[in-house]
mmCIF file of C-alpha atoms and ligand atoms in Angstrom:
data_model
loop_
_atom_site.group_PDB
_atom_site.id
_atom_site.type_symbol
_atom_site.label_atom_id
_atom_site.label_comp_id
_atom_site.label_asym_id
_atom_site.label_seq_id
_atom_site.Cartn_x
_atom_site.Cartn_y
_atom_site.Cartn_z
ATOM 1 C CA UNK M 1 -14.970 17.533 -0.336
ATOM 2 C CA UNK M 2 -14.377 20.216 -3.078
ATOM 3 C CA UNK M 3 -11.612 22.691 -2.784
ATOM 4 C CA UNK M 4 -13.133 26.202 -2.776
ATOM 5 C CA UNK M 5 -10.021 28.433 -0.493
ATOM 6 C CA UNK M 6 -9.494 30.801 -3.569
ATOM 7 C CA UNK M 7 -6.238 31.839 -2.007
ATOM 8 C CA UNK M 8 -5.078 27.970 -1.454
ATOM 9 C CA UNK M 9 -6.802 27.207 -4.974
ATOM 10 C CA UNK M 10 -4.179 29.838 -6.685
ATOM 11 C CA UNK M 11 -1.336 28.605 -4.702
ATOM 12 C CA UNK M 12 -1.396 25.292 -6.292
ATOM 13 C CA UNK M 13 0.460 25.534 -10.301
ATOM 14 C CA UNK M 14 3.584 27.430 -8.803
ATOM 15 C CA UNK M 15 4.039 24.658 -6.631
ATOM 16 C CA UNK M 16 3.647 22.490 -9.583
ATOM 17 C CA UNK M 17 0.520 20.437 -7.916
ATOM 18 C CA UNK M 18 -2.337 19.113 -10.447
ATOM 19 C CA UNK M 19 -6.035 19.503 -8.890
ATOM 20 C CA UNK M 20 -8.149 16.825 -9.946
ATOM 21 C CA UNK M 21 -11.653 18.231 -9.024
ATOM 22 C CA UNK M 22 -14.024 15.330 -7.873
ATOM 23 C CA UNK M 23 -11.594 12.403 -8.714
ATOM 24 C CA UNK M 24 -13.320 9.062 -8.213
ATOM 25 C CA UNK M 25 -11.154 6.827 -5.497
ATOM 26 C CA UNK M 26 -12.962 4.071 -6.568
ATOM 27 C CA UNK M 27 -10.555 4.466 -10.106
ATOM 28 C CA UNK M 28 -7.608 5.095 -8.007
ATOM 29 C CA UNK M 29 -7.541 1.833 -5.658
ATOM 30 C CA UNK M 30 -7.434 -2.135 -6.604
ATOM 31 C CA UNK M 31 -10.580 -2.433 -4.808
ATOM 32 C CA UNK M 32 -12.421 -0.504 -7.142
ATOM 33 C CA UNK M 33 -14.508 0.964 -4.000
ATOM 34 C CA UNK M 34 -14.401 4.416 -2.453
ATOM 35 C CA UNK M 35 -15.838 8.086 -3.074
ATOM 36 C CA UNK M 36 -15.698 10.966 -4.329
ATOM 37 C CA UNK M 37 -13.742 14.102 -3.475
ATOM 38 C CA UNK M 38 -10.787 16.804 -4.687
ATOM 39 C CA UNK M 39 -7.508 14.793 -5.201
ATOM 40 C CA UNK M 40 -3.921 16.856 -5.113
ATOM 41 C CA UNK M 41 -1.350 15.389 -7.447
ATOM 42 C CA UNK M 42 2.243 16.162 -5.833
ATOM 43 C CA UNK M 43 4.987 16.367 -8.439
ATOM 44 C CA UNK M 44 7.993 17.502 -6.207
ATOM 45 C CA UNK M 45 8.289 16.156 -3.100
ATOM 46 C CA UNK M 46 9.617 19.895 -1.899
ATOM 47 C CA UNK M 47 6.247 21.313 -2.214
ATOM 48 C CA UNK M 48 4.785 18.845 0.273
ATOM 49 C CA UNK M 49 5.495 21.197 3.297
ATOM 50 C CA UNK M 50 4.110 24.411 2.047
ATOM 51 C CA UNK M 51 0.553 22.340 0.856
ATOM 52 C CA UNK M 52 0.403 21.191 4.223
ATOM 53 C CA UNK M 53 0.995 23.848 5.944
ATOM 54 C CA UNK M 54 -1.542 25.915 3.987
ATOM 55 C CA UNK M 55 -3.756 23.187 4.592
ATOM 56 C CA UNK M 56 -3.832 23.363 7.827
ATOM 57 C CA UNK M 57 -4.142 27.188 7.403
ATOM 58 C CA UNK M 58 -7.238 26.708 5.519
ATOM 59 C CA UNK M 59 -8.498 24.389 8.331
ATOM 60 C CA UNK M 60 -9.128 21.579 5.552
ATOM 61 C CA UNK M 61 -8.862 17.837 6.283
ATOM 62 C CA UNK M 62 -6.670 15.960 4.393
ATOM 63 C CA UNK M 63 -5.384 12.136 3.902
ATOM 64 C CA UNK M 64 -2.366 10.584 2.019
ATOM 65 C CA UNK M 65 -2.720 8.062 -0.730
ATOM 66 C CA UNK M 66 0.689 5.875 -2.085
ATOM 67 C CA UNK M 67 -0.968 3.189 -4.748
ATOM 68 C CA UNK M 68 -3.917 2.373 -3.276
ATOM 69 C CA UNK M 69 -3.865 -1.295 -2.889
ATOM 70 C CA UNK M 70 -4.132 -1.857 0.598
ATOM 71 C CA UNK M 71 -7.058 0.434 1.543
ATOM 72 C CA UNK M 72 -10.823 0.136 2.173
ATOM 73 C CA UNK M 73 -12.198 4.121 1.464
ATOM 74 C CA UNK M 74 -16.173 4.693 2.504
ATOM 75 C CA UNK M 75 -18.649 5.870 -0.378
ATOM 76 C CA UNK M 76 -19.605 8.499 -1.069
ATOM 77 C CA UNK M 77 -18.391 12.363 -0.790
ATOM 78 C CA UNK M 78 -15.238 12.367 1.119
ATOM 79 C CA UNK M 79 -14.562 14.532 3.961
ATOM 80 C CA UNK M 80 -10.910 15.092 2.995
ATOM 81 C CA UNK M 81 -8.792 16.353 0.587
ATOM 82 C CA UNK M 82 -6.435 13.454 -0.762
ATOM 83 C CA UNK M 83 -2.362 13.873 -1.784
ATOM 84 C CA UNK M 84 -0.831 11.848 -3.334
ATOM 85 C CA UNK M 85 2.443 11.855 -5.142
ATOM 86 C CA UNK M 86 2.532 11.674 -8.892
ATOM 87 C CA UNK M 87 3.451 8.231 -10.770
ATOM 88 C CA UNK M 88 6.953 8.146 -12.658
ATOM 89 C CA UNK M 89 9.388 5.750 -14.003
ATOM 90 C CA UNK M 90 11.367 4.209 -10.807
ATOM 91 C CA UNK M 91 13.604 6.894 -10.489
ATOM 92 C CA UNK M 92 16.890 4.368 -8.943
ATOM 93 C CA UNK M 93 19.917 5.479 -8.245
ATOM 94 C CA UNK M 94 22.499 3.053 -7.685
ATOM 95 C CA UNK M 95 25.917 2.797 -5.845
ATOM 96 C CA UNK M 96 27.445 -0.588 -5.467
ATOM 97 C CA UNK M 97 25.266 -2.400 -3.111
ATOM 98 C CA UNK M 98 22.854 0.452 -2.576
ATOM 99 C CA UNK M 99 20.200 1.938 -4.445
ATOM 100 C CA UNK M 100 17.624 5.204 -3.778
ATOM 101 C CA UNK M 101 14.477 4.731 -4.720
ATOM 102 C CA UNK M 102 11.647 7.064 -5.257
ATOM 103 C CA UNK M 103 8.781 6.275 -2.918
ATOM 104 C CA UNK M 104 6.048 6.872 -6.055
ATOM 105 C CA UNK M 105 7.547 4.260 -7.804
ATOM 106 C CA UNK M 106 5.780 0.846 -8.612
ATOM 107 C CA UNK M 107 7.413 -1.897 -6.509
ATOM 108 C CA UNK M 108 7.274 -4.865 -9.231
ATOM 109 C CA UNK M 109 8.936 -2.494 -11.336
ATOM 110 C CA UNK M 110 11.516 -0.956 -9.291
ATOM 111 C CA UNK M 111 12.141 -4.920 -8.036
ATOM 112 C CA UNK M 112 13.030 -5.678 -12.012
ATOM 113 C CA UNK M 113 15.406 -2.350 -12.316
ATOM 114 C CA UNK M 114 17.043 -3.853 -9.261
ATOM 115 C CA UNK M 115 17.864 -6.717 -10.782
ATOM 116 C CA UNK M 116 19.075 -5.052 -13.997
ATOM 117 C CA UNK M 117 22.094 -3.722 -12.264
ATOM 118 C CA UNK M 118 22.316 -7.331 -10.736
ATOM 119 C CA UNK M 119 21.101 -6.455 -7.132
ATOM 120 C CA UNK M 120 19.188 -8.955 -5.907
ATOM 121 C CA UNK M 121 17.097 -9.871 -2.577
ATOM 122 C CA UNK M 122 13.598 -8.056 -3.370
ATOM 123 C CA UNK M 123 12.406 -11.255 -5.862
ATOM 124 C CA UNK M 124 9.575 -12.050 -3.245
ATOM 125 C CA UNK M 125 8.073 -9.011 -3.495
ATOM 126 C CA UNK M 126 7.327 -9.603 -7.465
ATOM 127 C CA UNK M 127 3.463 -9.131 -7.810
ATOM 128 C CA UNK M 128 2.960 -7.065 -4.958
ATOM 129 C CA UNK M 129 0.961 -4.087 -6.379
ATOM 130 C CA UNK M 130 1.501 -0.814 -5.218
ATOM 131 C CA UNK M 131 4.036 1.648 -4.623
ATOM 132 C CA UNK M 132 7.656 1.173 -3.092
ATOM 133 C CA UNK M 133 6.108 3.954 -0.409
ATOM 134 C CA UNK M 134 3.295 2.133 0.442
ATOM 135 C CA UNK M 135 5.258 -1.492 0.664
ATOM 136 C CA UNK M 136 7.834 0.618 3.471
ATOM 137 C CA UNK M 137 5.140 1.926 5.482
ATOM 138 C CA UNK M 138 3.314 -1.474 5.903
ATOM 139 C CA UNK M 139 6.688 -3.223 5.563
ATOM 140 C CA UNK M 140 5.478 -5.273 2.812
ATOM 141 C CA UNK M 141 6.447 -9.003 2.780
ATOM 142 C CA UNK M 142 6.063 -12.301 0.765
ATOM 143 C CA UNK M 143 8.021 -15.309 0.172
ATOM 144 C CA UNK M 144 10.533 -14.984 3.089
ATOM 145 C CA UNK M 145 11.382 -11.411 1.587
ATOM 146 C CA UNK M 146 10.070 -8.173 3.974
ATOM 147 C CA UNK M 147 11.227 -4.997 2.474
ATOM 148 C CA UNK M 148 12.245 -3.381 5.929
ATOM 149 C CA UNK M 149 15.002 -5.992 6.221
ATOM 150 C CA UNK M 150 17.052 -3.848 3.455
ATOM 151 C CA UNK M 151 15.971 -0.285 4.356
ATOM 152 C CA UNK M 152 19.316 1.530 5.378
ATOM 153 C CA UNK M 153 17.537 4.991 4.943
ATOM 154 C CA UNK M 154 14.283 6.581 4.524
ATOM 155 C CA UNK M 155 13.650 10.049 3.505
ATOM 156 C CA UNK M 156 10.425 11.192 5.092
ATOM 157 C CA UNK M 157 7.923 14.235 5.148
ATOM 158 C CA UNK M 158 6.840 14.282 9.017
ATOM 159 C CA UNK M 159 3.111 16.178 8.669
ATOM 160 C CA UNK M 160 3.283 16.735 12.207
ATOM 161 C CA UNK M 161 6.355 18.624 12.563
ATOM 162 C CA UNK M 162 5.636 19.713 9.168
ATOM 163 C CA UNK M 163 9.687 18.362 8.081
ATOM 164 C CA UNK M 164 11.255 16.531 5.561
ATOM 165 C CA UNK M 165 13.437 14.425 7.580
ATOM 166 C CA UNK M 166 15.755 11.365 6.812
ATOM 167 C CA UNK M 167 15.971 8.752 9.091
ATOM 168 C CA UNK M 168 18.123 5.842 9.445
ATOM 169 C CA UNK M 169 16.975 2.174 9.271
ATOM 170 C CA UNK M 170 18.030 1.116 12.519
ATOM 171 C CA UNK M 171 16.020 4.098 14.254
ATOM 172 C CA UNK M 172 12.664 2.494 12.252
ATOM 173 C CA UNK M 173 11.242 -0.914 13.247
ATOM 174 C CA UNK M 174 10.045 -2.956 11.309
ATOM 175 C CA UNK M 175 7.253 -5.854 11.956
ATOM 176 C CA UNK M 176 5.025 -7.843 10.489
ATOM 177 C CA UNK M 177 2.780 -5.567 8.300
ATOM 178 C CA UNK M 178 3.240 -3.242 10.890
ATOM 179 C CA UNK M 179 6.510 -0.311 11.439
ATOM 180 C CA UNK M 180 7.165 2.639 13.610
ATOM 181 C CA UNK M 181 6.249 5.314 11.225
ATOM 182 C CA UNK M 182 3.840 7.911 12.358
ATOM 183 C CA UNK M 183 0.217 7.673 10.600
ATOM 184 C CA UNK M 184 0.854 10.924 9.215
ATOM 185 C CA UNK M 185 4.403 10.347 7.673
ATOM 186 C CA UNK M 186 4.707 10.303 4.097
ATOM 187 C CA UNK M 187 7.662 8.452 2.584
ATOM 188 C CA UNK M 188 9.812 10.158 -0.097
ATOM 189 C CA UNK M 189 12.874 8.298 -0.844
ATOM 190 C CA UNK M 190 14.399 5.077 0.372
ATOM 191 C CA UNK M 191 17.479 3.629 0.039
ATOM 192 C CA UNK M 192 17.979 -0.029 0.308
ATOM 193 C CA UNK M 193 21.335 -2.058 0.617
ATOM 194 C CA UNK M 194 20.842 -4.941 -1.902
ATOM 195 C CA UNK M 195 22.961 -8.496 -2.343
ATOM 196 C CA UNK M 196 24.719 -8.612 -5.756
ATOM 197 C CA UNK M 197 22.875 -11.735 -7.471
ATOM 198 C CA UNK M 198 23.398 -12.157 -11.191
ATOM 199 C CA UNK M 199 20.184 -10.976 -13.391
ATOM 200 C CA UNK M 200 19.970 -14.560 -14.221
ATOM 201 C CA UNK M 201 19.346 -15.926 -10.755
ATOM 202 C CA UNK M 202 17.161 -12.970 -10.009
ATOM 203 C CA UNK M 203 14.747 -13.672 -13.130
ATOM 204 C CA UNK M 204 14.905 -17.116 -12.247
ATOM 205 C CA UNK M 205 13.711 -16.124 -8.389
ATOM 206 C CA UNK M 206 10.621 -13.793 -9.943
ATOM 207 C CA UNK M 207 10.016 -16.958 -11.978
ATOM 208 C CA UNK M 208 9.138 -18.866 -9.120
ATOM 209 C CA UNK M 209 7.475 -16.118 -6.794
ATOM 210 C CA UNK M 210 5.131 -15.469 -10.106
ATOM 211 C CA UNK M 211 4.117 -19.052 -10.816
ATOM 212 C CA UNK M 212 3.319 -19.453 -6.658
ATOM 213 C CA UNK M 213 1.526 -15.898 -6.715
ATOM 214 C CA UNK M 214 -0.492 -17.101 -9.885
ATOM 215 C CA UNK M 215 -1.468 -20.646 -8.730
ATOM 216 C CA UNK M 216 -2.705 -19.307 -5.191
ATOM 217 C CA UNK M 217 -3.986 -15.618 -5.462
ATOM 218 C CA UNK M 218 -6.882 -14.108 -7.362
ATOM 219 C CA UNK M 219 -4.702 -11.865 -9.338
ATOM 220 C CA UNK M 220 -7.372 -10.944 -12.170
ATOM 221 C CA UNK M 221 -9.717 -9.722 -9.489
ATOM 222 C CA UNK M 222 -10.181 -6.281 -7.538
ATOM 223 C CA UNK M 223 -8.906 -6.673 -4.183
ATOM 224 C CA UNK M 224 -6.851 -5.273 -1.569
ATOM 225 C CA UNK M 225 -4.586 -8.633 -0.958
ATOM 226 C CA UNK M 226 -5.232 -10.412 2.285
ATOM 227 C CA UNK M 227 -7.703 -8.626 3.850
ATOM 228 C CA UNK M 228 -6.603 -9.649 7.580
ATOM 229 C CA UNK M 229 -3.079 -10.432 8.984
ATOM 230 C CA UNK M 230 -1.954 -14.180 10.086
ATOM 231 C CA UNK M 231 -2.487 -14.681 13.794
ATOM 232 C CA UNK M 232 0.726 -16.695 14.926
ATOM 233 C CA UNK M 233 1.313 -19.068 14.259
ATOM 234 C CA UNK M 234 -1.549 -19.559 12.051
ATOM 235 C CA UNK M 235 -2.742 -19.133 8.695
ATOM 236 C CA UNK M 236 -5.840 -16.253 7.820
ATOM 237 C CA UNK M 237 -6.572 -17.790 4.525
ATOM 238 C CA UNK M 238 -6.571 -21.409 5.808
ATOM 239 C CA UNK M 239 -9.103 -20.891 8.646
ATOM 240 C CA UNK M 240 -11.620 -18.873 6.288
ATOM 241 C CA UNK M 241 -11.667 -22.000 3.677
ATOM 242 C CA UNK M 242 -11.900 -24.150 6.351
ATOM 243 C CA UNK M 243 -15.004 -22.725 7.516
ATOM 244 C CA UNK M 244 -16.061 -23.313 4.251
ATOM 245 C CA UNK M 245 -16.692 -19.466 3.401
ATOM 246 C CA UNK M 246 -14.776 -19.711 -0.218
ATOM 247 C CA UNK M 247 -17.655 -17.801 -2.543
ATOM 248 C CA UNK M 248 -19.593 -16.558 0.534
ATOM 249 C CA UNK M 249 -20.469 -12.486 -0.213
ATOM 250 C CA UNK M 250 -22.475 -10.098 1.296
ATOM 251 C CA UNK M 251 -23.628 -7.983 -2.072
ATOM 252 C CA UNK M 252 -20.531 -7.867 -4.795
ATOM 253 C CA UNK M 253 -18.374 -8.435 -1.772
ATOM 254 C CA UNK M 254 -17.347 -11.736 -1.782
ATOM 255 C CA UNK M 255 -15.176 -13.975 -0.314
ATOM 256 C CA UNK M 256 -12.073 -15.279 -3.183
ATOM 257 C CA UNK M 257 -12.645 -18.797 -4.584
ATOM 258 C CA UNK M 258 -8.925 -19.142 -4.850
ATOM 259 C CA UNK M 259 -7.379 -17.717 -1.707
ATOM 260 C CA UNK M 260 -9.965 -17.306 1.357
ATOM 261 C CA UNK M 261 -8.211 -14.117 2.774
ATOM 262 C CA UNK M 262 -8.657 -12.717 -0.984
ATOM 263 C CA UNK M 263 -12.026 -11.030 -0.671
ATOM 264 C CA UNK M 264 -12.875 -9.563 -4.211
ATOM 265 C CA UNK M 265 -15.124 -6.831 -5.508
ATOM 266 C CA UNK M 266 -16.809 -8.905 -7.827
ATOM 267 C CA UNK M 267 -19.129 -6.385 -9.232
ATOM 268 C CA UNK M 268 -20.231 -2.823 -7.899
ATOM 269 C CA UNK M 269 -19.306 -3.928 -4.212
ATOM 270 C CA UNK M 270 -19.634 -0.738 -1.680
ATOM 271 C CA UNK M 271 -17.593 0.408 1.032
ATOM 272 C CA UNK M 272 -20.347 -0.830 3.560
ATOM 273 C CA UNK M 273 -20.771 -4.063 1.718
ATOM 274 C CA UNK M 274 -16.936 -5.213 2.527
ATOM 275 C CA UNK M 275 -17.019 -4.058 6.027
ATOM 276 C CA UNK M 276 -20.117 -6.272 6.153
ATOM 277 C CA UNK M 277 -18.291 -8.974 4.645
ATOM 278 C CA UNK M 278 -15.040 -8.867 6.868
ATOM 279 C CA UNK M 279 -17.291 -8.194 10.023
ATOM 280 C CA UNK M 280 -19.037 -11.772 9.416
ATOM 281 C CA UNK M 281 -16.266 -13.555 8.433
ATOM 282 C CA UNK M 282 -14.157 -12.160 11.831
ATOM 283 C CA UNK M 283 -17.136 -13.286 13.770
ATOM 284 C CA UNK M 284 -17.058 -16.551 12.048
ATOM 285 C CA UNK M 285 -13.784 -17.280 12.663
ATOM 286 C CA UNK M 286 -13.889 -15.690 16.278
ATOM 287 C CA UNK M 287 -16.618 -18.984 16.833
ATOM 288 C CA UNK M 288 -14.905 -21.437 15.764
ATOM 289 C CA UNK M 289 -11.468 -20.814 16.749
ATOM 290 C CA UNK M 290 -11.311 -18.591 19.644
ATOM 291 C CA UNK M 291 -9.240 -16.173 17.465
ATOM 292 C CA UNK M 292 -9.425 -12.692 16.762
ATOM 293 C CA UNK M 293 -8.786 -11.486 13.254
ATOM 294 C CA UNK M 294 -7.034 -8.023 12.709
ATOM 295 C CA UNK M 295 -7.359 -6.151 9.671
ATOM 296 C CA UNK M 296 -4.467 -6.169 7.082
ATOM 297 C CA UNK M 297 -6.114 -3.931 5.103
ATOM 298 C CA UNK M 298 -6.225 -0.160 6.067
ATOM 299 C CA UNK M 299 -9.852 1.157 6.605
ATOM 300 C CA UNK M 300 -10.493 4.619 6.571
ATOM 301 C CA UNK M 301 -13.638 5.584 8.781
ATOM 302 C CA UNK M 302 -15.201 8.914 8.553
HETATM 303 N N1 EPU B 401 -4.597 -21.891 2.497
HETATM 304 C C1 EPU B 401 -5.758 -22.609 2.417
HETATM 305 N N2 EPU B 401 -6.846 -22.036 1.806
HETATM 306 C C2 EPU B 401 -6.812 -20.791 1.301
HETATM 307 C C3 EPU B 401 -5.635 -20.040 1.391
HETATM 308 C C4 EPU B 401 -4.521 -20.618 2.004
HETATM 309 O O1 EPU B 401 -5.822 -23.740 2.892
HETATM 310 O O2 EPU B 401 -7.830 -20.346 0.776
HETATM 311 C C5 EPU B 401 -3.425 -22.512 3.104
HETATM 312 C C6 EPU B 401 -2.330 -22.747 2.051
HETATM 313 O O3 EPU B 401 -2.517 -23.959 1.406
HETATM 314 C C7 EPU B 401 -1.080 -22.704 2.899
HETATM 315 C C8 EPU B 401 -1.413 -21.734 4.026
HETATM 316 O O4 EPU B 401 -2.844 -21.636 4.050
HETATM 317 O O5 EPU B 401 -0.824 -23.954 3.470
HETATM 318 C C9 EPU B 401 -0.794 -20.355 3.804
HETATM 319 O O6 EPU B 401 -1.267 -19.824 2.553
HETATM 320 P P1 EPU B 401 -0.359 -18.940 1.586
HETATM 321 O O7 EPU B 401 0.925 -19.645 1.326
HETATM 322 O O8 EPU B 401 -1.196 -18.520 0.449
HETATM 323 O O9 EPU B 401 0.069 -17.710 2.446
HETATM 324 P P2 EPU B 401 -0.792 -16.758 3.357
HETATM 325 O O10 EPU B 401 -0.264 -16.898 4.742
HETATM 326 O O11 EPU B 401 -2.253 -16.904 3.158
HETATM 327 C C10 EPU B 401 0.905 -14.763 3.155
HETATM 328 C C11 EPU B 401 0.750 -13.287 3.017
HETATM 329 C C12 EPU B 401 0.564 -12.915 1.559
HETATM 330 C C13 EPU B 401 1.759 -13.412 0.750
HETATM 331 C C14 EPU B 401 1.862 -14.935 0.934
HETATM 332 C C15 EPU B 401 3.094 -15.515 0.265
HETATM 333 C C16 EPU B 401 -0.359 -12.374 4.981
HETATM 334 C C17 EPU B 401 -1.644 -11.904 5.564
HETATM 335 N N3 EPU B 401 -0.430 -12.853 3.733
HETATM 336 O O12 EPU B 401 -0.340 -15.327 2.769
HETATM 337 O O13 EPU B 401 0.551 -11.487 1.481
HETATM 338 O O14 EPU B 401 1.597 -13.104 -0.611
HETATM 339 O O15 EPU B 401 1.970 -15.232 2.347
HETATM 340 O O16 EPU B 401 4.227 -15.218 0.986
HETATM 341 O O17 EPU B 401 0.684 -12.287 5.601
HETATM 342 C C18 EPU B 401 -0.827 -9.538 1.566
HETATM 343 O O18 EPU B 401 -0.101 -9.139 2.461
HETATM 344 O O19 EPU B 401 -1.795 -8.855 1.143
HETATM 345 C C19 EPU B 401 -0.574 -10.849 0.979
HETATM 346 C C20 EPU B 401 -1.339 -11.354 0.039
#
C-alpha cells in the first residue's frame, strides 16, 4: 500500500517520522518472506498518537512491527501501512535493582548491558533475536528464564484509546508465549527489577545458554524460531522429528535438519509456501498423536 494522503504525507518530518516508500518486509524479518508496502519509521515514541490518529483520519490500515522475528507476512503488496519504531543503542537506565529499557532495543544486547552493571536473571534469553518490545508482548522465554517474570512496569501506547499509558506488572499477565496485552498495544518502555549477579557469573550463564542454543537450533538459517508452541506437557520439536519430517519442505520451505520446530527459508520460500509447510506438518502431527499444534509464530492474514 503506498502512502498518497498529501496532507498526512506533509505531516510526517515535523513529527520526526522517516517514510520508507515500498520497503521490502521480506529485508525487515528473519524469515526473509513478506511484501511490499510504505513502512513509517517512528523516532519518538510521543509522535505515536498523533500518526495514529491521523491514520485513522485518513481511513488507512495500518500494522505494528517490533524486530520482526516472530512473524509470517503474505507476499506481495501489502494492504497496510507498517510502524515501527526506529533501532538505537539500548537506551538503559539503571537504579539499583531496576533498569528502563527502551522497547526498540535488541534483547541480546540490552541482556549484556544488564549484566555490565552486574544485574543478572535475563542470561536465558541470550540469542533470542528481536527486540526487548517484541520479547514483552509474546513474553519471550528460554532456559527457565521468561521475561514477564521481571516486568515491574510497562509503558504502553494503547491504539485503541489512542494513550500512552503505563501499567504495572501485576495488572499484566503473563503466560506461556502468550500475555494480556491488547493486539493493538505497542510497547514503549519497560522496566524490569533484576537480581544483582556479578558480571562474571552472568558471562558465565550466556556461556552456557549460547553453547545449548548453538548445538540445538539452526541459528545460521532464516527462520522465525519455533514455529508452533509446546502442547503440555510435550515437546513441538520432538514430535515433528519423530515423525521423521527433519528436511521435509514444501518449495524453499523446509522443515530444520537440526531442530524440527525450526522451519527455515532455505531459498526464495513464499508466504504461501510456509503456510503450506506448517499446515502439513499440523496435520501430520494431528494423525499421529491426537494433538493439535498452535502457532508460535504470528501470521498475518490479509
Ligand atoms: N527434540 C528432538 N528433536 C528435535 C528438537 C527437539 O527430539 O528436532 C527434543 C530435544 O532433544 C529435547 C526436547 O525435544 O529433549 C525439547 O527440545 P529443546 O530443548 O530444543 O526445547 P524446545 O521445547 O523444542 C523450547 C522453546 C525454545 C527455546 C528452548 C530452550 C518453545 C516452542 N520453544 O524449545 O524457544 O529456545 O525451549 O529453552 O517453547 C522460540 O520460542 O521460538 C524458541 C525457539
Amino acid at each position: 500500500m503506498r502512502l498518497t494522503d498529501s496532507n498526512l504525507l506533509a505531516a510526517l518530518p515535523p513529527l520526526g517520522i522517516e517514510r520508507i516508500a515500498g520497503a521490502s518486509l521480506a529485508e525487515r524479518t528473519s524469515l526473509g518472506i513478506g511484501g511490499t508496502t510504505d513502512l513509517l519509521l517512528v523516532r519518538k515514541h510521543e509522535s505515536l498518537p498523533e500518526l495514529v490518529s491521523l491514520l485513522r483520519a485518513a481511513v488507512i490500515p495500518y500494522r505494528f512491527i517490533g524486530g520482526g522475528t516472530n512473524l509470517l507476512i503474505p507476499d506481495g503488496e501489502l494492504p497496510w501501512i507498517i510502524l515501527q519504531l526506529a533501532r538505537r543503542d539500548p537506551d538503559i537506565r539503571i537504579e539499583g535493582n531496576f533498569a528502563w529499557i527502551d522497547a526498540a532495543a535488541d534483547l541480546g544486547r540490552t541482556v549484556t548491558t544488564c549484566a555490565k552493571h552486574d544485574l543478572g536473571g535475563l542470561e536465558g534469553l541470550i540469542g533470542v533475536p528481536g527486540t526487548v518490545g517484541g520479547a514483552l508482548r509474546m513474553n519471550a522465554g528460554a532456559y527457565g528464564t521468561q521475561i514477564g517474570s521481571h516486568v515491574r512496569e510497562v509503558v504502553v501506547f494503547r491504539a485503541a484509546a489512542g494513550k500512552i499509558e503505563t501499567l504495572r506488572g501485576s495488572e499484566i499477565s503473563f503466560e506461556y508465549r502468550h500475555t494480556s496485552f491488547a493486539p493493538d498495544d505497542i510497547m514503549l518502555t519497560v522496566k524490569l527489577e533484576l537480581p544483582s549477579k556479578s558480571f562474571l557469573e552472568i558471562l558465565q550463564g550466556i556461556r552456557i545458554c549460547n553453547e545449548k542454543r548453538r548445538s540445538s537450533q539452526p541459528l545460521n538459517q532464516k527462520s522465525a524460531g519455533c514455529i508452533f508452541k509446546n502442547p503440555p506437557g510435550a515437546s513441538a520439536g520432538r514430535m515433528i522429528d519423530e515423525l521423521g519430517l527433519k528436511g521435509f519442505n514444501v518449495g524453499d520451505a523446509r522443515v530444520s535438519d537440526r531442530h524440527a520446530n525450526f522451519f527455515v527459508n532455505a531459498g526464495h520460500a513464499s508466504a504461501a509456501d510456509m503456510l503450506a509447510l506448517i499446515a502439513e506438518v499440523r496435520q501430520r502431527v494431528r494423525k499421529a498423536y491426537g494433538v493439535t499444534l498452535e502457532n508460535e509464530v504470528i501470521v498475518w492474514n490479509e
